[in-house]
């Protein structure tokens, strides 16, 4: 395992340890959350916690939850989400995020924002002083609107590019059947305003800025030959 994978594993485990019996858990997407899902499943299998139900944020999360034996439910069947655990591509000092590296940010935002407690799990490479400094901002768009949305984003000063598939010819298609435009902004000065402005462009479904949603960030960090978990 690489040091980064080790950080992801330990931080995922630390978040899974916070899940309590009789709770509804939002299950995020990505390689870090995958470890959290694995350990929630292991705690259930060991009888350490009981009566936990998951709500997946993506096809990936659904598959992992099934693999690790976590019973699933939907937003139609519950009136609360107690805790959501999800990864991020960037975290700023105000706990605002860029998400969507896995093109799952639309469902993630619905579920993470509904949770009574939203815990973000990252390794320390994800911490930035300013959002947009290391990662492009993902914007999910309905397919027929890609060209006008790209033009509108250019007018806002962004440099848009359609996300292309790996091991798949053509663009990435989201779990909702839409496309993703990744945008480079020179500087995101006001994430809250940009989040709203982008979502106001006709044809945009959701963008990857998560502002004012996070309750707690668990950060994995290698110190010597150990991984320590810091809280933010
Ligand atoms: C998916 C996401 C992921 O949570 C984000 O990309 C982080 O993934 P990873 O833990 O694999 O680095 O937002 O849409």
mmCIF file with all atom_site columns, N, CA and C in Angstrom, residues 91-149:
data_model
loop_
_atom_site.group_PDB
_atom_site.id
_atom_site.type_symbol
_atom_site.label_atom_id
_atom_site.label_alt_id
_atom_site.label_comp_id
_atom_site.label_asym_id
_atom_site.label_entity_id
_atom_site.label_seq_id
_atom_site.pdbx_PDB_ins_code
_atom_site.Cartn_x
_atom_site.Cartn_y
_atom_site.Cartn_z
_atom_site.occupancy
_atom_site.B_iso_or_equiv
_atom_site.pdbx_formal_charge
_atom_site.auth_seq_id
_atom_site.auth_comp_id
_atom_site.auth_asym_id
_atom_site.auth_atom_id
_atom_site.pdbx_PDB_model_num
ATOM 1   N N  . UNK A 1 91  ? -10.086 20.699 0.178   1.00 0.00 ? 91  UNK A N  1
ATOM 2   C CA . UNK A 1 91  ? -10.730 21.223 1.398   1.00 0.00 ? 91  UNK A CA 1
ATOM 3   C C  . UNK A 1 91  ? -10.023 22.527 1.747   1.00 0.00 ? 91  UNK A C  1
ATOM 4   N N  . UNK A 1 92  ? -10.789 23.606 1.909   1.00 0.00 ? 92  UNK A N  1
ATOM 5   C CA . UNK A 1 92  ? -10.147 24.884 2.274   1.00 0.00 ? 92  UNK A CA 1
ATOM 6   C C  . UNK A 1 92  ? -10.221 25.095 3.796   1.00 0.00 ? 92  UNK A C  1
ATOM 7   N N  . UNK A 1 93  ? -9.585  26.137 4.327   1.00 0.00 ? 93  UNK A N  1
ATOM 8   C CA . UNK A 1 93  ? -9.563  26.318 5.785   1.00 0.00 ? 93  UNK A CA 1
ATOM 9   C C  . UNK A 1 93  ? -10.944 26.544 6.408   1.00 0.00 ? 93  UNK A C  1
ATOM 10  N N  . UNK A 1 94  ? -11.955 26.884 5.584   1.00 0.00 ? 94  UNK A N  1
ATOM 11  C CA . UNK A 1 94  ? -13.323 27.064 6.103   1.00 0.00 ? 94  UNK A CA 1
ATOM 12  C C  . UNK A 1 94  ? -14.146 25.782 5.974   1.00 0.00 ? 94  UNK A C  1
ATOM 13  N N  . UNK A 1 95  ? -13.494 24.688 5.637   1.00 0.00 ? 95  UNK A N  1
ATOM 14  C CA . UNK A 1 95  ? -14.138 23.382 5.434   1.00 0.00 ? 95  UNK A CA 1
ATOM 15  C C  . UNK A 1 95  ? -15.071 23.391 4.210   1.00 0.00 ? 95  UNK A C  1
ATOM 16  N N  . UNK A 1 96  ? -14.850 24.355 3.310   1.00 0.00 ? 96  UNK A N  1
ATOM 17  C CA . UNK A 1 96  ? -15.556 24.295 2.029   1.00 0.00 ? 96  UNK A CA 1
ATOM 18  C C  . UNK A 1 96  ? -14.782 23.346 1.115   1.00 0.00 ? 96  UNK A C  1
ATOM 19  N N  . UNK A 1 97  ? -15.518 22.754 0.170   1.00 0.00 ? 97  UNK A N  1
ATOM 20  C CA . UNK A 1 97  ? -14.931 21.649 -0.605  1.00 0.00 ? 97  UNK A CA 1
ATOM 21  C C  . UNK A 1 97  ? -15.088 21.845 -2.104  1.00 0.00 ? 97  UNK A C  1
ATOM 22  N N  . UNK A 1 98  ? -14.174 21.201 -2.834  1.00 0.00 ? 98  UNK A N  1
ATOM 23  C CA . UNK A 1 98  ? -14.462 20.830 -4.225  1.00 0.00 ? 98  UNK A CA 1
ATOM 24  C C  . UNK A 1 98  ? -14.607 19.324 -4.235  1.00 0.00 ? 98  UNK A C  1
ATOM 25  N N  . UNK A 1 99  ? -15.713 18.852 -4.809  1.00 0.00 ? 99  UNK A N  1
ATOM 26  C CA . UNK A 1 99  ? -15.967 17.438 -4.968  1.00 0.00 ? 99  UNK A CA 1
ATOM 27  C C  . UNK A 1 99  ? -16.333 17.166 -6.434  1.00 0.00 ? 99  UNK A C  1
ATOM 28  N N  . UNK A 1 100 ? -16.416 15.869 -6.759  1.00 0.00 ? 100 UNK A N  1
ATOM 29  C CA . UNK A 1 100 ? -16.849 15.518 -8.109  1.00 0.00 ? 100 UNK A CA 1
ATOM 30  C C  . UNK A 1 100 ? -15.772 14.833 -8.926  1.00 0.00 ? 100 UNK A C  1
ATOM 31  N N  . UNK A 1 101 ? -14.649 14.500 -8.255  1.00 0.00 ? 101 UNK A N  1
ATOM 32  C CA . UNK A 1 101 ? -13.598 13.762 -8.949  1.00 0.00 ? 101 UNK A CA 1
ATOM 33  C C  . UNK A 1 101 ? -14.109 12.442 -9.503  1.00 0.00 ? 101 UNK A C  1
ATOM 34  N N  . UNK A 1 102 ? -15.128 11.913 -8.866  1.00 0.00 ? 102 UNK A N  1
ATOM 35  C CA . UNK A 1 102 ? -15.734 10.661 -9.335  1.00 0.00 ? 102 UNK A CA 1
ATOM 36  C C  . UNK A 1 102 ? -17.041 10.910 -10.074 1.00 0.00 ? 102 UNK A C  1
ATOM 37  N N  . UNK A 1 103 ? -17.295 12.173 -10.416 1.00 0.00 ? 103 UNK A N  1
ATOM 38  C CA . UNK A 1 103 ? -18.497 12.575 -11.162 1.00 0.00 ? 103 UNK A CA 1
ATOM 39  C C  . UNK A 1 103 ? -19.793 12.257 -10.407 1.00 0.00 ? 103 UNK A C  1
ATOM 40  N N  . UNK A 1 104 ? -19.693 12.184 -9.081  1.00 0.00 ? 104 UNK A N  1
ATOM 41  C CA . UNK A 1 104 ? -20.868 11.793 -8.283  1.00 0.00 ? 104 UNK A CA 1
ATOM 42  C C  . UNK A 1 104 ? -21.394 12.950 -7.428  1.00 0.00 ? 104 UNK A C  1
ATOM 43  N N  . UNK A 1 105 ? -20.917 14.170 -7.697  1.00 0.00 ? 105 UNK A N  1
ATOM 44  C CA . UNK A 1 105 ? -21.191 15.270 -6.757  1.00 0.00 ? 105 UNK A CA 1
ATOM 45  C C  . UNK A 1 105 ? -22.668 15.654 -6.641  1.00 0.00 ? 105 UNK A C  1
ATOM 46  N N  . UNK A 1 106 ? -23.466 15.353 -7.654  1.00 0.00 ? 106 UNK A N  1
ATOM 47  C CA . UNK A 1 106 ? -24.884 15.760 -7.566  1.00 0.00 ? 106 UNK A CA 1
ATOM 48  C C  . UNK A 1 106 ? -25.606 14.962 -6.479  1.00 0.00 ? 106 UNK A C  1
ATOM 49  N N  . UNK A 1 107 ? -25.503 13.651 -6.561  1.00 0.00 ? 107 UNK A N  1
ATOM 50  C CA . UNK A 1 107 ? -26.141 12.830 -5.515  1.00 0.00 ? 107 UNK A CA 1
ATOM 51  C C  . UNK A 1 107 ? -25.445 13.031 -4.170  1.00 0.00 ? 107 UNK A C  1
ATOM 52  N N  . UNK A 1 108 ? -24.135 13.236 -4.220  1.00 0.00 ? 108 UNK A N  1
ATOM 53  C CA . UNK A 1 108 ? -23.400 13.463 -2.967  1.00 0.00 ? 108 UNK A CA 1
ATOM 54  C C  . UNK A 1 108 ? -23.914 14.713 -2.259  1.00 0.00 ? 108 UNK A C  1
ATOM 55  N N  . UNK A 1 109 ? -24.152 15.773 -3.039  1.00 0.00 ? 109 UNK A N  1
ATOM 56  C CA . UNK A 1 109 ? -24.597 17.026 -2.391  1.00 0.00 ? 109 UNK A CA 1
ATOM 57  C C  . UNK A 1 109 ? -25.973 16.850 -1.751  1.00 0.00 ? 109 UNK A C  1
ATOM 58  N N  . UNK A 1 110 ? -26.851 16.140 -2.435  1.00 0.00 ? 110 UNK A N  1
ATOM 59  C CA . UNK A 1 110 ? -28.191 15.909 -1.880  1.00 0.00 ? 110 UNK A CA 1
ATOM 60  C C  . UNK A 1 110 ? -28.068 15.220 -0.519  1.00 0.00 ? 110 UNK A C  1
ATOM 61  N N  . UNK A 1 111 ? -27.291 14.159 -0.494  1.00 0.00 ? 111 UNK A N  1
ATOM 62  C CA . UNK A 1 111 ? -27.222 13.323 0.716   1.00 0.00 ? 111 UNK A CA 1
ATOM 63  C C  . UNK A 1 111 ? -26.367 13.963 1.805   1.00 0.00 ? 111 UNK A C  1
ATOM 64  N N  . UNK A 1 112 ? -25.206 14.500 1.427   1.00 0.00 ? 112 UNK A N  1
ATOM 65  C CA . UNK A 1 112 ? -24.315 15.117 2.425   1.00 0.00 ? 112 UNK A CA 1
ATOM 66  C C  . UNK A 1 112 ? -24.992 16.328 3.083   1.00 0.00 ? 112 UNK A C  1
ATOM 67  N N  . UNK A 1 113 ? -25.735 17.098 2.288   1.00 0.00 ? 113 UNK A N  1
ATOM 68  C CA . UNK A 1 113 ? -26.376 18.295 2.832   1.00 0.00 ? 113 UNK A CA 1
ATOM 69  C C  . UNK A 1 113 ? -27.541 17.962 3.758   1.00 0.00 ? 113 UNK A C  1
ATOM 70  N N  . UNK A 1 114 ? -28.158 16.807 3.545   1.00 0.00 ? 114 UNK A N  1
ATOM 71  C CA . UNK A 1 114 ? -29.294 16.403 4.385   1.00 0.00 ? 114 UNK A CA 1
ATOM 72  C C  . UNK A 1 114 ? -28.852 15.836 5.732   1.00 0.00 ? 114 UNK A C  1
ATOM 73  N N  . UNK A 1 115 ? -27.600 15.375 5.804   1.00 0.00 ? 115 UNK A N  1
ATOM 74  C CA . UNK A 1 115 ? -27.159 14.648 6.998   1.00 0.00 ? 115 UNK A CA 1
ATOM 75  C C  . UNK A 1 115 ? -27.065 15.570 8.211   1.00 0.00 ? 115 UNK A C  1
ATOM 76  N N  . UNK A 1 116 ? -27.463 15.040 9.371   1.00 0.00 ? 116 UNK A N  1
ATOM 77  C CA . UNK A 1 116 ? -27.326 15.814 10.617  1.00 0.00 ? 116 UNK A CA 1
ATOM 78  C C  . UNK A 1 116 ? -25.847 16.082 10.883  1.00 0.00 ? 116 UNK A C  1
ATOM 79  N N  . UNK A 1 117 ? -24.999 15.105 10.544  1.00 0.00 ? 117 UNK A N  1
ATOM 80  C CA . UNK A 1 117 ? -23.553 15.336 10.657  1.00 0.00 ? 117 UNK A CA 1
ATOM 81  C C  . UNK A 1 117 ? -22.875 14.868 9.372   1.00 0.00 ? 117 UNK A C  1
ATOM 82  N N  . UNK A 1 118 ? -22.149 15.783 8.730   1.00 0.00 ? 118 UNK A N  1
ATOM 83  C CA . UNK A 1 118 ? -21.439 15.448 7.498   1.00 0.00 ? 118 UNK A CA 1
ATOM 84  C C  . UNK A 1 118 ? -19.936 15.426 7.786   1.00 0.00 ? 118 UNK A C  1
ATOM 85  N N  . UNK A 1 119 ? -19.358 14.227 7.681   1.00 0.00 ? 119 UNK A N  1
ATOM 86  C CA . UNK A 1 119 ? -17.926 14.056 7.946   1.00 0.00 ? 119 UNK A CA 1
ATOM 87  C C  . UNK A 1 119 ? -17.187 13.848 6.622   1.00 0.00 ? 119 UNK A C  1
ATOM 88  N N  . UNK A 1 120 ? -16.166 14.664 6.412   1.00 0.00 ? 120 UNK A N  1
ATOM 89  C CA . UNK A 1 120 ? -15.333 14.549 5.208   1.00 0.00 ? 120 UNK A CA 1
ATOM 90  C C  . UNK A 1 120 ? -14.067 13.783 5.556   1.00 0.00 ? 120 UNK A C  1
ATOM 91  N N  . UNK A 1 121 ? -13.717 12.828 4.701   1.00 0.00 ? 121 UNK A N  1
ATOM 92  C CA . UNK A 1 121 ? -12.505 12.031 4.946   1.00 0.00 ? 121 UNK A CA 1
ATOM 93  C C  . UNK A 1 121 ? -11.498 12.274 3.825   1.00 0.00 ? 121 UNK A C  1
ATOM 94  N N  . UNK A 1 122 ? -10.325 12.764 4.211   1.00 0.00 ? 122 UNK A N  1
ATOM 95  C CA . UNK A 1 122 ? -9.284  13.076 3.212   1.00 0.00 ? 122 UNK A CA 1
ATOM 96  C C  . UNK A 1 122 ? -7.896  12.751 3.764   1.00 0.00 ? 122 UNK A C  1
ATOM 97  N N  . UNK A 1 123 ? -6.955  12.583 2.846   1.00 0.00 ? 123 UNK A N  1
ATOM 98  C CA . UNK A 1 123 ? -5.555  12.583 3.253   1.00 0.00 ? 123 UNK A CA 1
ATOM 99  C C  . UNK A 1 123 ? -5.051  14.023 3.128   1.00 0.00 ? 123 UNK A C  1
ATOM 100 N N  . UNK A 1 124 ? -3.913  14.299 3.721   1.00 0.00 ? 124 UNK A N  1
ATOM 101 C CA . UNK A 1 124 ? -3.522  15.718 3.834   1.00 0.00 ? 124 UNK A CA 1
ATOM 102 C C  . UNK A 1 124 ? -3.120  16.361 2.500   1.00 0.00 ? 124 UNK A C  1
ATOM 103 N N  . UNK A 1 125 ? -3.033  15.580 1.424   1.00 0.00 ? 125 UNK A N  1
ATOM 104 C CA . UNK A 1 125 ? -2.737  16.190 0.111   1.00 0.00 ? 125 UNK A CA 1
ATOM 105 C C  . UNK A 1 125 ? -3.935  17.005 -0.397  1.00 0.00 ? 125 UNK A C  1
ATOM 106 N N  . UNK A 1 126 ? -5.108  16.819 0.226   1.00 0.00 ? 126 UNK A N  1
ATOM 107 C CA . UNK A 1 126 ? -6.319  17.499 -0.259  1.00 0.00 ? 126 UNK A CA 1
ATOM 108 C C  . UNK A 1 126 ? -6.512  18.893 0.354   1.00 0.00 ? 126 UNK A C  1
ATOM 109 N N  . UNK A 1 127 ? -5.678  19.239 1.339   1.00 0.00 ? 127 UNK A N  1
ATOM 110 C CA . UNK A 1 127 ? -5.861  20.536 2.011   1.00 0.00 ? 127 UNK A CA 1
ATOM 111 C C  . UNK A 1 127 ? -5.257  21.658 1.166   1.00 0.00 ? 127 UNK A C  1
ATOM 112 N N  . UNK A 1 128 ? -6.038  22.702 0.927   1.00 0.00 ? 128 UNK A N  1
ATOM 113 C CA . UNK A 1 128 ? -5.563  23.848 0.128   1.00 0.00 ? 128 UNK A CA 1
ATOM 114 C C  . UNK A 1 128 ? -5.910  25.151 0.855   1.00 0.00 ? 128 UNK A C  1
ATOM 115 N N  . UNK A 1 129 ? -5.176  26.207 0.530   1.00 0.00 ? 129 UNK A N  1
ATOM 116 C CA . UNK A 1 129 ? -5.514  27.519 1.098   1.00 0.00 ? 129 UNK A CA 1
ATOM 117 C C  . UNK A 1 129 ? -6.714  28.110 0.384   1.00 0.00 ? 129 UNK A C  1
ATOM 118 N N  . UNK A 1 130 ? -6.822  27.817 -0.911  1.00 0.00 ? 130 UNK A N  1
ATOM 119 C CA . UNK A 1 130 ? -7.888  28.402 -1.717  1.00 0.00 ? 130 UNK A CA 1
ATOM 120 C C  . UNK A 1 130 ? -8.427  27.355 -2.685  1.00 0.00 ? 130 UNK A C  1
ATOM 121 N N  . UNK A 1 131 ? -9.748  27.237 -2.759  1.00 0.00 ? 131 UNK A N  1
ATOM 122 C CA . UNK A 1 131 ? -10.352 26.236 -3.654  1.00 0.00 ? 131 UNK A CA 1
ATOM 123 C C  . UNK A 1 131 ? -9.997  26.534 -5.109  1.00 0.00 ? 131 UNK A C  1
ATOM 124 N N  . UNK A 1 132 ? -9.775  25.478 -5.862  1.00 0.00 ? 132 UNK A N  1
ATOM 125 C CA . UNK A 1 132 ? -9.466  25.635 -7.287  1.00 0.00 ? 132 UNK A CA 1
ATOM 126 C C  . UNK A 1 132 ? -7.977  25.681 -7.560  1.00 0.00 ? 132 UNK A C  1
ATOM 127 N N  . UNK A 1 133 ? -7.157  25.605 -6.498  1.00 0.00 ? 133 UNK A N  1
ATOM 128 C CA . UNK A 1 133 ? -5.716  25.734 -6.738  1.00 0.00 ? 133 UNK A CA 1
ATOM 129 C C  . UNK A 1 133 ? -5.095  24.459 -7.300  1.00 0.00 ? 133 UNK A C  1
ATOM 130 N N  . UNK A 1 134 ? -5.646  23.299 -6.968  1.00 0.00 ? 134 UNK A N  1
ATOM 131 C CA . UNK A 1 134 ? -5.035  22.060 -7.485  1.00 0.00 ? 134 UNK A CA 1
ATOM 132 C C  . UNK A 1 134 ? -6.000  21.258 -8.353  1.00 0.00 ? 134 UNK A C  1
ATOM 133 N N  . UNK A 1 135 ? -7.283  21.528 -8.250  1.00 0.00 ? 135 UNK A N  1
ATOM 134 C CA . UNK A 1 135 ? -8.276  20.651 -8.875  1.00 0.00 ? 135 UNK A CA 1
ATOM 135 C C  . UNK A 1 135 ? -9.246  21.473 -9.719  1.00 0.00 ? 135 UNK A C  1
ATOM 136 N N  . UNK A 1 136 ? -9.628  20.934 -10.871 1.00 0.00 ? 136 UNK A N  1
ATOM 137 C CA . UNK A 1 136 ? -10.618 21.629 -11.695 1.00 0.00 ? 136 UNK A CA 1
ATOM 138 C C  . UNK A 1 136 ? -11.994 21.453 -11.052 1.00 0.00 ? 136 UNK A C  1
ATOM 139 N N  . UNK A 1 137 ? -12.865 22.422 -11.272 1.00 0.00 ? 137 UNK A N  1
ATOM 140 C CA . UNK A 1 137 ? -14.199 22.373 -10.660 1.00 0.00 ? 137 UNK A CA 1
ATOM 141 C C  . UNK A 1 137 ? -15.178 21.615 -11.572 1.00 0.00 ? 137 UNK A C  1
ATOM 142 N N  . UNK A 1 138 ? -15.718 20.479 -11.117 1.00 0.00 ? 138 UNK A N  1
ATOM 143 C CA . UNK A 1 138 ? -16.650 19.704 -11.937 1.00 0.00 ? 138 UNK A CA 1
ATOM 144 C C  . UNK A 1 138 ? -18.058 20.329 -11.965 1.00 0.00 ? 138 UNK A C  1
ATOM 145 N N  . UNK A 1 139 ? -18.634 20.342 -13.146 1.00 0.00 ? 139 UNK A N  1
ATOM 146 C CA . UNK A 1 139 ? -20.003 20.852 -13.314 1.00 0.00 ? 139 UNK A CA 1
ATOM 147 C C  . UNK A 1 139 ? -20.781 19.800 -14.114 1.00 0.00 ? 139 UNK A C  1
ATOM 148 N N  . UNK A 1 140 ? -21.866 19.279 -13.534 1.00 0.00 ? 140 UNK A N  1
ATOM 149 C CA . UNK A 1 140 ? -22.679 18.281 -14.260 1.00 0.00 ? 140 UNK A CA 1
ATOM 150 C C  . UNK A 1 140 ? -23.715 19.009 -15.112 1.00 0.00 ? 140 UNK A C  1
ATOM 151 N N  . UNK A 1 141 ? -23.789 18.599 -16.376 1.00 0.00 ? 141 UNK A N  1
ATOM 152 C CA . UNK A 1 141 ? -24.616 19.312 -17.359 1.00 0.00 ? 141 UNK A CA 1
ATOM 153 C C  . UNK A 1 141 ? -25.454 18.313 -18.138 1.00 0.00 ? 141 UNK A C  1
ATOM 154 N N  . UNK A 1 142 ? -26.685 18.674 -18.451 1.00 0.00 ? 142 UNK A N  1
ATOM 155 C CA . UNK A 1 142 ? -27.470 17.773 -19.305 1.00 0.00 ? 142 UNK A CA 1
ATOM 156 C C  . UNK A 1 142 ? -26.883 17.834 -20.727 1.00 0.00 ? 142 UNK A C  1
ATOM 157 N N  . UNK A 1 143 ? -26.838 16.680 -21.428 1.00 0.00 ? 143 UNK A N  1
ATOM 158 C CA . UNK A 1 143 ? -26.059 16.590 -22.672 1.00 0.00 ? 143 UNK A CA 1
ATOM 159 C C  . UNK A 1 143 ? -26.407 17.648 -23.723 1.00 0.00 ? 143 UNK A C  1
ATOM 160 N N  . UNK A 1 144 ? -27.688 17.970 -23.925 1.00 0.00 ? 144 UNK A N  1
ATOM 161 C CA . UNK A 1 144 ? -28.025 18.903 -25.010 1.00 0.00 ? 144 UNK A CA 1
ATOM 162 C C  . UNK A 1 144 ? -27.560 20.336 -24.730 1.00 0.00 ? 144 UNK A C  1
ATOM 163 N N  . UNK A 1 145 ? -27.157 20.611 -23.494 1.00 0.00 ? 145 UNK A N  1
ATOM 164 C CA . UNK A 1 145 ? -26.795 21.992 -23.127 1.00 0.00 ? 145 UNK A CA 1
ATOM 165 C C  . UNK A 1 145 ? -25.285 22.204 -23.009 1.00 0.00 ? 145 UNK A C  1
ATOM 166 N N  . UNK A 1 146 ? -24.488 21.200 -23.392 1.00 0.00 ? 146 UNK A N  1
ATOM 167 C CA . UNK A 1 146 ? -23.044 21.296 -23.156 1.00 0.00 ? 146 UNK A CA 1
ATOM 168 C C  . UNK A 1 146 ? -22.430 22.543 -23.808 1.00 0.00 ? 146 UNK A C  1
ATOM 169 N N  . UNK A 1 147 ? -22.747 22.793 -25.065 1.00 0.00 ? 147 UNK A N  1
ATOM 170 C CA . UNK A 1 147 ? -22.099 23.914 -25.767 1.00 0.00 ? 147 UNK A CA 1
ATOM 171 C C  . UNK A 1 147 ? -22.476 25.266 -25.159 1.00 0.00 ? 147 UNK A C  1
ATOM 172 N N  . UNK A 1 148 ? -23.779 25.582 -24.970 1.00 0.00 ? 148 UNK A N  1
ATOM 173 C CA . UNK A 1 148 ? -24.087 26.876 -24.348 1.00 0.00 ? 148 UNK A CA 1
ATOM 174 C C  . UNK A 1 148 ? -23.564 27.005 -22.921 1.00 0.00 ? 148 UNK A C  1
ATOM 175 N N  . UNK A 1 149 ? -23.546 25.911 -22.184 1.00 0.00 ? 149 UNK A N  1
ATOM 176 C CA . UNK A 1 149 ? -23.023 26.001 -20.809 1.00 0.00 ? 149 UNK A CA 1
ATOM 177 C C  . UNK A 1 149 ? -21.530 26.310 -20.843 1.00 0.00 ? 149 UNK A C  1
#
